[in-house]
PDB file of C-alpha atoms and ligand atoms in Angstrom:
ATOM      1  CA  MET E   1      55.933 102.774  78.572  1.00  0.00           C
ATOM      2  CA  THR E   2      52.805 104.958  78.757  1.00  0.00           C
ATOM      3  CA  GLU E   3      52.713 108.403  77.163  1.00  0.00           C
ATOM      4  CA  ARG E   4      52.459 109.945  80.643  1.00  0.00           C
ATOM      5  CA  ALA E   5      55.607 108.166  81.842  1.00  0.00           C
ATOM      6  CA  LEU E   6      57.458 109.369  78.735  1.00  0.00           C
ATOM      7  CA  TYR E   7      56.096 112.885  79.316  1.00  0.00           C
ATOM      8  CA  ASP E   8      57.367 112.934  82.921  1.00  0.00           C
ATOM      9  CA  LEU E   9      60.756 111.640  81.806  1.00  0.00           C
ATOM     10  CA  THR E  10      61.017 114.358  79.144  1.00  0.00           C
ATOM     11  CA  ILE E  11      60.270 117.078  81.703  1.00  0.00           C
ATOM     12  CA  ARG E  12      63.059 115.748  83.903  1.00  0.00           C
ATOM     13  CA  ALA E  13      65.369 115.762  80.888  1.00  0.00           C
ATOM     14  CA  LEU E  14      64.513 119.419  80.264  1.00  0.00           C
ATOM     15  CA  PHE E  15      65.446 120.351  83.854  1.00  0.00           C
ATOM     16  CA  VAL E  16      68.755 118.508  83.415  1.00  0.00           C
ATOM     17  CA  ALA E  17      69.296 120.224  80.044  1.00  0.00           C
ATOM     18  CA  ALA E  18      68.787 123.653  81.656  1.00  0.00           C
ATOM     19  CA  ALA E  19      71.346 122.792  84.358  1.00  0.00           C
ATOM     20  CA  VAL E  20      73.878 121.705  81.688  1.00  0.00           C
ATOM     21  CA  VAL E  21      73.194 124.460  79.155  1.00  0.00           C
ATOM     22  CA  ALA E  22      73.631 127.429  81.521  1.00  0.00           C
ATOM     23  CA  PRO E  23      77.279 126.770  82.483  1.00  0.00           C
ATOM     24  CA  ALA E  24      78.114 125.532  78.951  1.00  0.00           C
ATOM     25  CA  LEU E  25      76.853 128.764  77.377  1.00  0.00           C
ATOM     26  CA  LEU E  26      78.948 130.820  79.779  1.00  0.00           C
ATOM     27  CA  PHE E  27      81.979 129.454  77.895  1.00  0.00           C
ATOM     28  CA  LEU E  28      80.587 128.679  74.413  1.00  0.00           C
ATOM     29  CA  VAL E  29      78.570 131.470  72.786  1.00  0.00           C
ATOM     30  CA  ALA E  30      75.922 130.119  70.374  1.00  0.00           C
ATOM     31  CA  PRO E  31      77.253 131.135  66.926  1.00  0.00           C
ATOM     32  CA  TYR E  32      74.440 133.169  65.406  1.00  0.00           C
ATOM     33  CA  GLY E  33      73.797 136.895  64.994  1.00  0.00           C
ATOM     34  CA  ARG E  34      76.756 139.077  66.075  1.00  0.00           C
ATOM     35  CA  HIS E  35      78.583 136.018  67.399  1.00  0.00           C
ATOM     36  CA  ALA E  36      78.452 134.230  64.010  1.00  0.00           C
ATOM     37  CA  GLU E  37      81.825 135.354  62.635  1.00  0.00           C
ATOM     38  CA  ARG E  38      83.322 132.136  63.905  1.00  0.00           C
ATOM     39  CA  THR E  39      80.661 129.865  62.307  1.00  0.00           C
ATOM     40  CA  ARG E  40      81.464 127.258  59.761  1.00  0.00           C
ATOM     41  CA  GLY E  41      79.059 125.064  57.814  1.00  0.00           C
ATOM     42  CA  ARG E  42      75.759 125.706  56.112  1.00  0.00           C
ATOM     43  CA  ALA E  43      73.378 128.509  57.033  1.00  0.00           C
ATOM     44  CA  LEU E  44      69.836 129.543  56.160  1.00  0.00           C
ATOM     45  CA  PRO E  45      68.576 133.053  55.439  1.00  0.00           C
ATOM     46  CA  ALA E  46      67.610 134.536  58.840  1.00  0.00           C
ATOM     47  CA  ARG E  47      63.904 134.746  57.940  1.00  0.00           C
ATOM     48  CA  VAL E  48      63.728 131.098  56.904  1.00  0.00           C
ATOM     49  CA  GLY E  49      65.660 130.022  59.988  1.00  0.00           C
ATOM     50  CA  TRP E  50      63.315 131.850  62.399  1.00  0.00           C
ATOM     51  CA  LEU E  51      60.210 130.614  60.585  1.00  0.00           C
ATOM     52  CA  VAL E  52      61.358 127.003  60.644  1.00  0.00           C
ATOM     53  CA  MET E  53      62.664 126.894  64.215  1.00  0.00           C
ATOM     54  CA  GLU E  54      59.734 128.731  65.852  1.00  0.00           C
ATOM     55  CA  SER E  55      56.795 127.243  63.902  1.00  0.00           C
ATOM     56  CA  PRO E  56      56.508 124.116  66.115  1.00  0.00           C
ATOM     57  CA  SER E  57      55.720 126.441  69.042  1.00  0.00           C
ATOM     58  CA  VAL E  58      52.551 127.479  67.209  1.00  0.00           C
ATOM     59  CA  LEU E  59      51.620 124.181  65.584  1.00  0.00           C
ATOM     60  CA  VAL E  60      52.382 121.548  68.244  1.00  0.00           C
ATOM     61  CA  PRO E  61      50.132 123.037  70.985  1.00  0.00           C
ATOM     62  CA  LEU E  62      47.367 123.481  68.385  1.00  0.00           C
ATOM     63  CA  ALA E  63      47.726 119.791  67.513  1.00  0.00           C
ATOM     64  CA  CYS E  64      47.495 118.920  71.245  1.00  0.00           C
ATOM     65  CA  PHE E  65      44.212 120.857  71.478  1.00  0.00           C
ATOM     66  CA  ALA E  66      42.873 119.189  68.315  1.00  0.00           C
ATOM     67  CA  ILE E  67      43.693 115.727  69.717  1.00  0.00           C
ATOM     68  CA  ALA E  68      42.177 116.415  73.167  1.00  0.00           C
ATOM     69  CA  PRO E  69      39.841 119.442  73.125  1.00  0.00           C
ATOM     70  CA  PRO E  70      39.585 120.810  76.703  1.00  0.00           C
ATOM     71  CA  ARG E  71      36.291 120.756  78.565  1.00  0.00           C
ATOM     72  CA  THR E  72      36.646 124.149  80.288  1.00  0.00           C
ATOM     73  CA  PRO E  73      37.537 127.599  78.847  1.00  0.00           C
ATOM     74  CA  THR E  74      40.685 127.945  80.988  1.00  0.00           C
ATOM     75  CA  PRO E  75      43.101 125.967  78.768  1.00  0.00           C
ATOM     76  CA  TRP E  76      41.874 127.999  75.804  1.00  0.00           C
ATOM     77  CA  VAL E  77      42.707 131.251  77.619  1.00  0.00           C
ATOM     78  CA  LEU E  78      46.181 129.892  78.454  1.00  0.00           C
ATOM     79  CA  LEU E  79      46.660 128.787  74.845  1.00  0.00           C
ATOM     80  CA  ALA E  80      45.669 132.287  73.697  1.00  0.00           C
ATOM     81  CA  LEU E  81      48.398 133.815  75.908  1.00  0.00           C
ATOM     82  CA  TRP E  82      50.966 131.366  74.532  1.00  0.00           C
ATOM     83  CA  GLN E  83      49.941 132.085  70.954  1.00  0.00           C
ATOM     84  CA  VAL E  84      50.058 135.874  71.474  1.00  0.00           C
ATOM     85  CA  HIS E  85      53.794 135.389  71.851  1.00  0.00           C
ATOM     86  CA  TYR E  86      54.430 132.588  69.380  1.00  0.00           C
ATOM     87  CA  VAL E  87      52.285 133.686  66.448  1.00  0.00           C
ATOM     88  CA  HIS E  88      54.326 136.879  66.557  1.00  0.00           C
ATOM     89  CA  ARG E  89      57.682 135.147  67.036  1.00  0.00           C
ATOM     90  CA  ALA E  90      57.150 132.473  64.361  1.00  0.00           C
ATOM     91  CA  LEU E  91      55.032 134.231  61.745  1.00  0.00           C
ATOM     92  CA  VAL E  92      55.532 137.996  62.162  1.00  0.00           C
ATOM     93  CA  TYR E  93      59.046 138.540  63.611  1.00  0.00           C
ATOM     94  CA  PRO E  94      60.877 136.771  60.730  1.00  0.00           C
ATOM     95  CA  PHE E  95      59.339 139.236  58.285  1.00  0.00           C
ATOM     96  CA  ARG E  96      60.292 142.231  60.447  1.00  0.00           C
ATOM     97  CA  LEU E  97      63.986 141.291  60.296  1.00  0.00           C
ATOM     98  CA  ARG E  98      66.037 143.541  58.038  1.00  0.00           C
ATOM     99  CA  PRO E  99      67.342 141.842  54.891  1.00  0.00           C
ATOM    100  CA  GLY E 100      70.858 142.437  56.339  1.00  0.00           C
ATOM    101  CA  ALA E 101      70.223 140.135  59.342  1.00  0.00           C
ATOM    102  CA  LYS E 102      72.908 137.470  59.692  1.00  0.00           C
ATOM    103  CA  PRO E 103      72.167 133.990  58.256  1.00  0.00           C
ATOM    104  CA  MET E 104      71.144 131.271  60.721  1.00  0.00           C
ATOM    105  CA  PRO E 105      73.487 128.263  60.964  1.00  0.00           C
ATOM    106  CA  VAL E 106      71.594 125.066  60.106  1.00  0.00           C
ATOM    107  CA  ALA E 107      72.832 123.400  63.320  1.00  0.00           C
ATOM    108  CA  ILE E 108      71.372 126.205  65.495  1.00  0.00           C
ATOM    109  CA  CYS E 109      68.100 126.058  63.585  1.00  0.00           C
ATOM    110  CA  ALA E 110      67.898 122.262  63.932  1.00  0.00           C
ATOM    111  CA  GLY E 111      68.617 122.385  67.674  1.00  0.00           C
ATOM    112  CA  ALA E 112      66.014 125.110  68.210  1.00  0.00           C
ATOM    113  CA  PHE E 113      63.471 123.179  66.083  1.00  0.00           C
ATOM    114  CA  LEU E 114      63.944 120.133  68.304  1.00  0.00           C
ATOM    115  CA  PHE E 115      63.574 122.263  71.431  1.00  0.00           C
ATOM    116  CA  THR E 116      60.425 124.104  70.280  1.00  0.00           C
ATOM    117  CA  THR E 117      58.825 120.799  69.221  1.00  0.00           C
ATOM    118  CA  VAL E 118      59.484 119.146  72.590  1.00  0.00           C
ATOM    119  CA  ASN E 119      58.568 122.291  74.527  1.00  0.00           C
ATOM    120  CA  GLY E 120      55.349 122.770  72.524  1.00  0.00           C
ATOM    121  CA  TYR E 121      54.455 119.161  73.271  1.00  0.00           C
ATOM    122  CA  LEU E 122      55.198 119.430  77.008  1.00  0.00           C
ATOM    123  CA  ASN E 123      53.226 122.635  77.492  1.00  0.00           C
ATOM    124  CA  GLY E 124      50.435 121.755  75.023  1.00  0.00           C
ATOM    125  CA  ARG E 125      49.792 118.308  76.517  1.00  0.00           C
ATOM    126  CA  TRP E 126      49.873 119.790  80.000  1.00  0.00           C
ATOM    127  CA  LEU E 127      47.153 122.311  79.113  1.00  0.00           C
ATOM    128  CA  THR E 128      45.122 119.405  77.769  1.00  0.00           C
ATOM    129  CA  PRO E 129      44.672 116.655  78.875  1.00  0.00           C
ATOM    130  CA  PHE E 130      47.260 116.181  81.677  1.00  0.00           C
ATOM    131  CA  GLY E 131      46.646 119.383  83.644  1.00  0.00           C
ATOM    132  CA  ASP E 132      43.408 120.234  85.421  1.00  0.00           C
ATOM    133  CA  TYR E 133      42.227 123.798  84.896  1.00  0.00           C
ATOM    134  CA  PRO E 134      38.674 124.468  86.102  1.00  0.00           C
ATOM    135  CA  THR E 135      37.039 127.758  85.098  1.00  0.00           C
ATOM    136  CA  ALA E 136      37.699 129.138  88.625  1.00  0.00           C
ATOM    137  CA  TRP E 137      41.455 128.991  87.863  1.00  0.00           C
ATOM    138  CA  LEU E 138      40.986 132.199  85.872  1.00  0.00           C
ATOM    139  CA  ALA E 139      40.181 134.077  89.114  1.00  0.00           C
ATOM    140  CA  SER E 140      43.056 132.554  91.126  1.00  0.00           C
ATOM    141  CA  PRO E 141      46.003 134.728  92.263  1.00  0.00           C
ATOM    142  CA  ARG E 142      48.416 132.357  90.452  1.00  0.00           C
ATOM    143  CA  PHE E 143      46.704 132.971  87.147  1.00  0.00           C
ATOM    144  CA  LEU E 144      46.176 136.700  87.645  1.00  0.00           C
ATOM    145  CA  VAL E 145      49.734 137.448  88.820  1.00  0.00           C
ATOM    146  CA  GLY E 146      51.254 135.093  86.237  1.00  0.00           C
ATOM    147  CA  ALA E 147      49.236 136.491  83.335  1.00  0.00           C
ATOM    148  CA  ALA E 148      50.085 140.071  84.379  1.00  0.00           C
ATOM    149  CA  LEU E 149      53.786 139.154  84.521  1.00  0.00           C
ATOM    150  CA  PHE E 150      53.519 137.454  81.134  1.00  0.00           C
ATOM    151  CA  LEU E 151      51.971 140.537  79.538  1.00  0.00           C
ATOM    152  CA  VAL E 152      54.520 142.908  81.123  1.00  0.00           C
ATOM    153  CA  GLY E 153      57.335 140.668  79.818  1.00  0.00           C
ATOM    154  CA  TYR E 154      55.728 140.568  76.395  1.00  0.00           C
ATOM    155  CA  ALA E 155      55.514 144.381  76.276  1.00  0.00           C
ATOM    156  CA  ILE E 156      59.200 144.727  77.333  1.00  0.00           C
ATOM    157  CA  ASN E 157      60.298 142.140  74.745  1.00  0.00           C
ATOM    158  CA  GLN E 158      58.274 143.743  71.953  1.00  0.00           C
ATOM    159  CA  GLN E 159      59.517 147.256  72.677  1.00  0.00           C
ATOM    160  CA  ALA E 160      63.145 146.103  72.884  1.00  0.00           C
ATOM    161  CA  ASP E 161      62.957 144.108  69.635  1.00  0.00           C
ATOM    162  CA  ARG E 162      61.268 147.062  67.899  1.00  0.00           C
ATOM    163  CA  ILE E 163      64.095 149.409  68.952  1.00  0.00           C
ATOM    164  CA  LEU E 164      66.738 146.969  67.660  1.00  0.00           C
ATOM    165  CA  LEU E 165      65.020 146.360  64.352  1.00  0.00           C
ATOM    166  CA  ARG E 166      64.801 150.105  63.701  1.00  0.00           C
ATOM    167  CA  LEU E 167      68.514 150.702  64.260  1.00  0.00           C
ATOM    168  CA  ARG E 168      69.477 149.745  60.729  1.00  0.00           C
ATOM    169  CA  ALA E 169      68.449 151.661  57.653  1.00  0.00           C
ATOM    170  CA  PRO E 170      67.516 149.456  54.683  1.00  0.00           C
ATOM    171  CA  GLY E 171      70.680 147.819  53.338  1.00  0.00           C
ATOM    172  CA  GLU E 172      72.746 148.486  56.503  1.00  0.00           C
ATOM    173  CA  THR E 173      74.364 145.500  58.216  1.00  0.00           C
ATOM    174  CA  GLY E 174      76.455 147.020  61.024  1.00  0.00           C
ATOM    175  CA  TYR E 175      75.694 147.519  64.708  1.00  0.00           C
ATOM    176  CA  LYS E 176      74.833 150.673  66.703  1.00  0.00           C
ATOM    177  CA  ILE E 177      74.340 151.401  70.393  1.00  0.00           C
ATOM    178  CA  PRO E 178      70.619 150.941  71.100  1.00  0.00           C
ATOM    179  CA  THR E 179      68.934 153.651  73.168  1.00  0.00           C
ATOM    180  CA  GLY E 180      65.492 154.270  74.661  1.00  0.00           C
ATOM    181  CA  GLY E 181      63.124 152.035  76.636  1.00  0.00           C
ATOM    182  CA  LEU E 182      64.911 149.667  79.016  1.00  0.00           C
ATOM    183  CA  TYR E 183      68.145 150.025  77.006  1.00  0.00           C
ATOM    184  CA  ARG E 184      68.757 152.897  79.426  1.00  0.00           C
ATOM    185  CA  PHE E 185      69.414 150.216  82.060  1.00  0.00           C
ATOM    186  CA  VAL E 186      70.446 146.994  80.299  1.00  0.00           C
ATOM    187  CA  SER E 187      72.040 145.749  77.070  1.00  0.00           C
ATOM    188  CA  CYS E 188      69.424 143.043  76.464  1.00  0.00           C
ATOM    189  CA  PRO E 189      65.920 144.096  77.511  1.00  0.00           C
ATOM    190  CA  ASN E 190      64.557 141.775  74.795  1.00  0.00           C
ATOM    191  CA  TYR E 191      65.983 138.806  76.719  1.00  0.00           C
ATOM    192  CA  LEU E 192      64.844 140.278  80.041  1.00  0.00           C
ATOM    193  CA  GLY E 193      61.281 140.578  78.673  1.00  0.00           C
ATOM    194  CA  GLU E 194      61.410 137.023  77.322  1.00  0.00           C
ATOM    195  CA  ILE E 195      62.511 135.669  80.720  1.00  0.00           C
ATOM    196  CA  VAL E 196      59.806 137.645  82.570  1.00  0.00           C
ATOM    197  CA  GLU E 197      57.214 136.321  80.122  1.00  0.00           C
ATOM    198  CA  TRP E 198      58.040 132.664  80.683  1.00  0.00           C
ATOM    199  CA  CYS E 199      58.311 133.116  84.458  1.00  0.00           C
ATOM    200  CA  GLY E 200      54.785 134.569  84.214  1.00  0.00           C
ATOM    201  CA  TRP E 201      53.750 131.550  82.156  1.00  0.00           C
ATOM    202  CA  ALA E 202      55.176 129.182  84.787  1.00  0.00           C
ATOM    203  CA  ALA E 203      53.157 131.033  87.449  1.00  0.00           C
ATOM    204  CA  CYS E 204      49.866 131.198  85.575  1.00  0.00           C
ATOM    205  CA  THR E 205      49.992 127.518  84.561  1.00  0.00           C
ATOM    206  CA  TRP E 206      51.610 126.457  87.882  1.00  0.00           C
ATOM    207  CA  SER E 207      53.107 123.518  86.014  1.00  0.00           C
ATOM    208  CA  LEU E 208      56.424 121.662  85.818  1.00  0.00           C
ATOM    209  CA  ALA E 209      56.306 122.125  82.039  1.00  0.00           C
ATOM    210  CA  GLY E 210      56.072 125.898  82.516  1.00  0.00           C
ATOM    211  CA  LEU E 211      58.790 125.911  85.185  1.00  0.00           C
ATOM    212  CA  ALA E 212      61.161 123.799  83.046  1.00  0.00           C
ATOM    213  CA  PHE E 213      60.631 126.158  80.106  1.00  0.00           C
ATOM    214  CA  ALA E 214      61.222 129.264  82.243  1.00  0.00           C
ATOM    215  CA  LEU E 215      64.455 127.790  83.670  1.00  0.00           C
ATOM    216  CA  PHE E 216      65.640 126.747  80.214  1.00  0.00           C
ATOM    217  CA  THR E 217      64.973 130.275  78.939  1.00  0.00           C
ATOM    218  CA  VAL E 218      67.099 131.719  81.761  1.00  0.00           C
ATOM    219  CA  ALA E 219      69.818 129.108  81.089  1.00  0.00           C
ATOM    220  CA  ASN E 220      69.848 130.035  77.397  1.00  0.00           C
ATOM    221  CA  LEU E 221      69.423 133.809  77.493  1.00  0.00           C
ATOM    222  CA  ALA E 222      71.269 134.952  80.631  1.00  0.00           C
ATOM    223  CA  PRO E 223      74.704 133.768  79.337  1.00  0.00           C
ATOM    224  CA  ARG E 224      73.886 135.233  75.905  1.00  0.00           C
ATOM    225  CA  ALA E 225      73.019 138.583  77.498  1.00  0.00           C
ATOM    226  CA  LEU E 226      76.417 138.557  79.251  1.00  0.00           C
ATOM    227  CA  ALA E 227      78.098 137.748  75.906  1.00  0.00           C
ATOM    228  CA  HIS E 228      76.215 140.588  74.126  1.00  0.00           C
ATOM    229  CA  HIS E 229      77.152 142.978  76.922  1.00  0.00           C
ATOM    230  CA  ARG E 230      80.855 142.060  76.718  1.00  0.00           C
ATOM    231  CA  TRP E 231      80.669 142.399  72.933  1.00  0.00           C
ATOM    232  CA  TYR E 232      79.078 145.898  73.149  1.00  0.00           C
ATOM    233  CA  ARG E 233      81.718 147.059  75.620  1.00  0.00           C
ATOM    234  CA  GLY E 234      84.507 145.743  73.409  1.00  0.00           C
ATOM    235  CA  LYS E 235      83.107 147.228  70.229  1.00  0.00           C
ATOM    236  CA  PHE E 236      81.995 150.679  71.410  1.00  0.00           C
ATOM    237  CA  PRO E 237      84.498 152.677  73.549  1.00  0.00           C
ATOM    238  CA  ASP E 238      81.655 155.116  74.371  1.00  0.00           C
ATOM    239  CA  TYR E 239      79.247 152.364  75.523  1.00  0.00           C
ATOM    240  CA  PRO E 240      77.311 153.610  78.607  1.00  0.00           C
ATOM    241  CA  THR E 241      79.245 152.438  81.667  1.00  0.00           C
ATOM    242  CA  ASP E 242      76.213 152.311  83.961  1.00  0.00           C
ATOM    243  CA  ARG E 243      74.308 149.929  81.660  1.00  0.00           C
ATOM    244  CA  ARG E 244      74.114 146.353  82.978  1.00  0.00           C
ATOM    245  CA  ALA E 245      73.710 143.163  80.881  1.00  0.00           C
ATOM    246  CA  LEU E 246      70.275 141.814  81.811  1.00  0.00           C
ATOM    247  CA  VAL E 247      68.862 142.950  85.145  1.00  0.00           C
ATOM    248  CA  PRO E 248      68.783 146.707  85.881  1.00  0.00           C
ATOM    249  CA  PHE E 249      71.336 147.710  88.587  1.00  0.00           C
ATOM    250  CA  VAL E 250      72.152 144.041  89.340  1.00  0.00           C
ATOM    251  CA  LEU E 251      73.598 141.915  86.493  1.00  0.00           C
TER     252      LEU E 251
HETATM  253  P1  NDP A 301      69.548 139.925  69.105  1.00  0.00           P
HETATM  254  O1  NDP A 301      69.347 141.053  70.047  1.00  0.00           O
HETATM  255  O2  NDP A 301      70.886 139.287  69.059  1.00  0.00           O
HETATM  256  O3  NDP A 301      69.192 140.389  67.597  1.00  0.00           O
HETATM  257  C1  NDP A 301      67.892 140.746  67.198  1.00  0.00           C
HETATM  258  C2  NDP A 301      67.911 141.428  65.813  1.00  0.00           C
HETATM  259  O4  NDP A 301      68.354 142.774  65.956  1.00  0.00           O
HETATM  260  C3  NDP A 301      68.866 140.793  64.801  1.00  0.00           C
HETATM  261  O5  NDP A 301      68.338 140.982  63.508  1.00  0.00           O
HETATM  262  C4  NDP A 301      70.153 141.598  64.966  1.00  0.00           C
HETATM  263  O6  NDP A 301      70.957 141.605  63.785  1.00  0.00           O
HETATM  264  C5  NDP A 301      69.599 142.987  65.243  1.00  0.00           C
HETATM  265  N1  NDP A 301      70.444 143.741  66.168  1.00  0.00           N
HETATM  266  C6  NDP A 301      70.762 143.373  67.442  1.00  0.00           C
HETATM  267  N2  NDP A 301      71.525 144.301  68.034  1.00  0.00           N
HETATM  268  C7  NDP A 301      71.732 145.272  67.113  1.00  0.00           C
HETATM  269  C8  NDP A 301      72.472 146.499  67.140  1.00  0.00           C
HETATM  270  N3  NDP A 301      73.133 146.891  68.240  1.00  0.00           N
HETATM  271  N4  NDP A 301      72.500 147.263  66.007  1.00  0.00           N
HETATM  272  C9  NDP A 301      71.825 146.867  64.904  1.00  0.00           C
HETATM  273  N5  NDP A 301      71.092 145.708  64.833  1.00  0.00           N
HETATM  274  C10 NDP A 301      71.053 144.917  65.919  1.00  0.00           C
HETATM  275  O7  NDP A 301      68.414 138.867  69.488  1.00  0.00           O
HETATM  276  P2  NDP A 301      68.227 137.320  69.088  1.00  0.00           P
HETATM  277  O8  NDP A 301      68.333 137.199  67.613  1.00  0.00           O
HETATM  278  O9  NDP A 301      69.069 136.444  69.953  1.00  0.00           O
HETATM  279  O10 NDP A 301      66.706 137.098  69.579  1.00  0.00           O
HETATM  280  C11 NDP A 301      65.633 137.718  68.909  1.00  0.00           C
HETATM  281  C12 NDP A 301      64.359 137.513  69.743  1.00  0.00           C
HETATM  282  O11 NDP A 301      64.097 136.121  69.949  1.00  0.00           O
HETATM  283  C13 NDP A 301      64.444 138.163  71.128  1.00  0.00           C
HETATM  284  O12 NDP A 301      63.206 138.762  71.431  1.00  0.00           O
HETATM  285  C14 NDP A 301      64.692 136.998  72.051  1.00  0.00           C
HETATM  286  O13 NDP A 301      64.152 137.239  73.322  1.00  0.00           O
HETATM  287  C15 NDP A 301      63.986 135.846  71.332  1.00  0.00           C
HETATM  288  N6  NDP A 301      64.652 134.570  71.648  1.00  0.00           N
HETATM  289  C16 NDP A 301      64.099 133.738  72.577  1.00  0.00           C
HETATM  290  C17 NDP A 301      64.742 132.582  72.971  1.00  0.00           C
HETATM  291  C18 NDP A 301      64.195 131.707  74.070  1.00  0.00           C
HETATM  292  O14 NDP A 301      64.927 130.907  74.633  1.00  0.00           O
HETATM  293  N7  NDP A 301      62.903 131.785  74.412  1.00  0.00           N
HETATM  294  C19 NDP A 301      66.008 132.165  72.357  1.00  0.00           C
HETATM  295  C20 NDP A 301      66.537 133.147  71.408  1.00  0.00           C
HETATM  296  C21 NDP A 301      65.858 134.284  71.085  1.00  0.00           C
HETATM  297  P3  NDP A 301      72.061 140.421  63.508  1.00  0.00           P
HETATM  298  O15 NDP A 301      71.278 139.177  63.249  1.00  0.00           O
HETATM  299  O16 NDP A 301      72.814 140.928  62.301  1.00  0.00           O
HETATM  300  O17 NDP A 301      72.928 140.324  64.752  1.00  0.00           O
END
């Protein structure tokens, strides 16, 4: 089997995985963070878990570029967008977590490591050499709209994460009702921003790898947003009743 045939098969598998994961996660909440009370088995400190599971997203695309350096600037611009998100997520975010953050179950970390490795490979190899991105792509509506969407999603995700991480004073471990930014409208603007980002990525790369990743992100985060929302409503009797889970005024 050629690498390209294996690549195409893996993309199909990711579409199938997204279709399976979404309904499964509506019934089974991934046991980390606030939903970890029910976890059994070994766990890693949250910082180590995030570092380990997100690092392939930085390293694997870099390896793809080292193996097949692109001939036009466009893949480099797309890689820069990708790395704006993932250098933060893998190398900065873990160190912004409060020491009280819940430990990461090893099974969750291992599953996420596998996903970020495969996803980094699919998107990295598409940028170079499988995709074709001439310099003119940078002036195309697909790129411009997609990149704008990506950056808006990134800003929403960053602001929402910043608000959450400031809720706890040093040494605190409990939960509070987040306020400000898009928390006025939804319980999980961090997930909303993440989904908008990867939809923007799918548009600006116009690729099956990007589309599969965006759908998988929705499949993973939309059920989790619903679970967070239910959890907030159960825990806080004074939780704002007009706040939705993920999409302002809709969901
Ligand atoms: P959460 O919102 O569950 O938690 C983020 C951090 O904030 C945790 O340290 C958590 O503590 C703390 N926190 C959350 N809510 C409160 C609160 N009400 N009061 C006090 N502290 C709180 O997010 P995730 O951990 O699931 O995700 C973190 C980031 O990673 C997000 O930006 C998300 O978009 C991204 N992500 C992306 C995925 C993808 O598929 N692309 C998958 C998963 C995450 P504690 O750990 O104690 O709960």
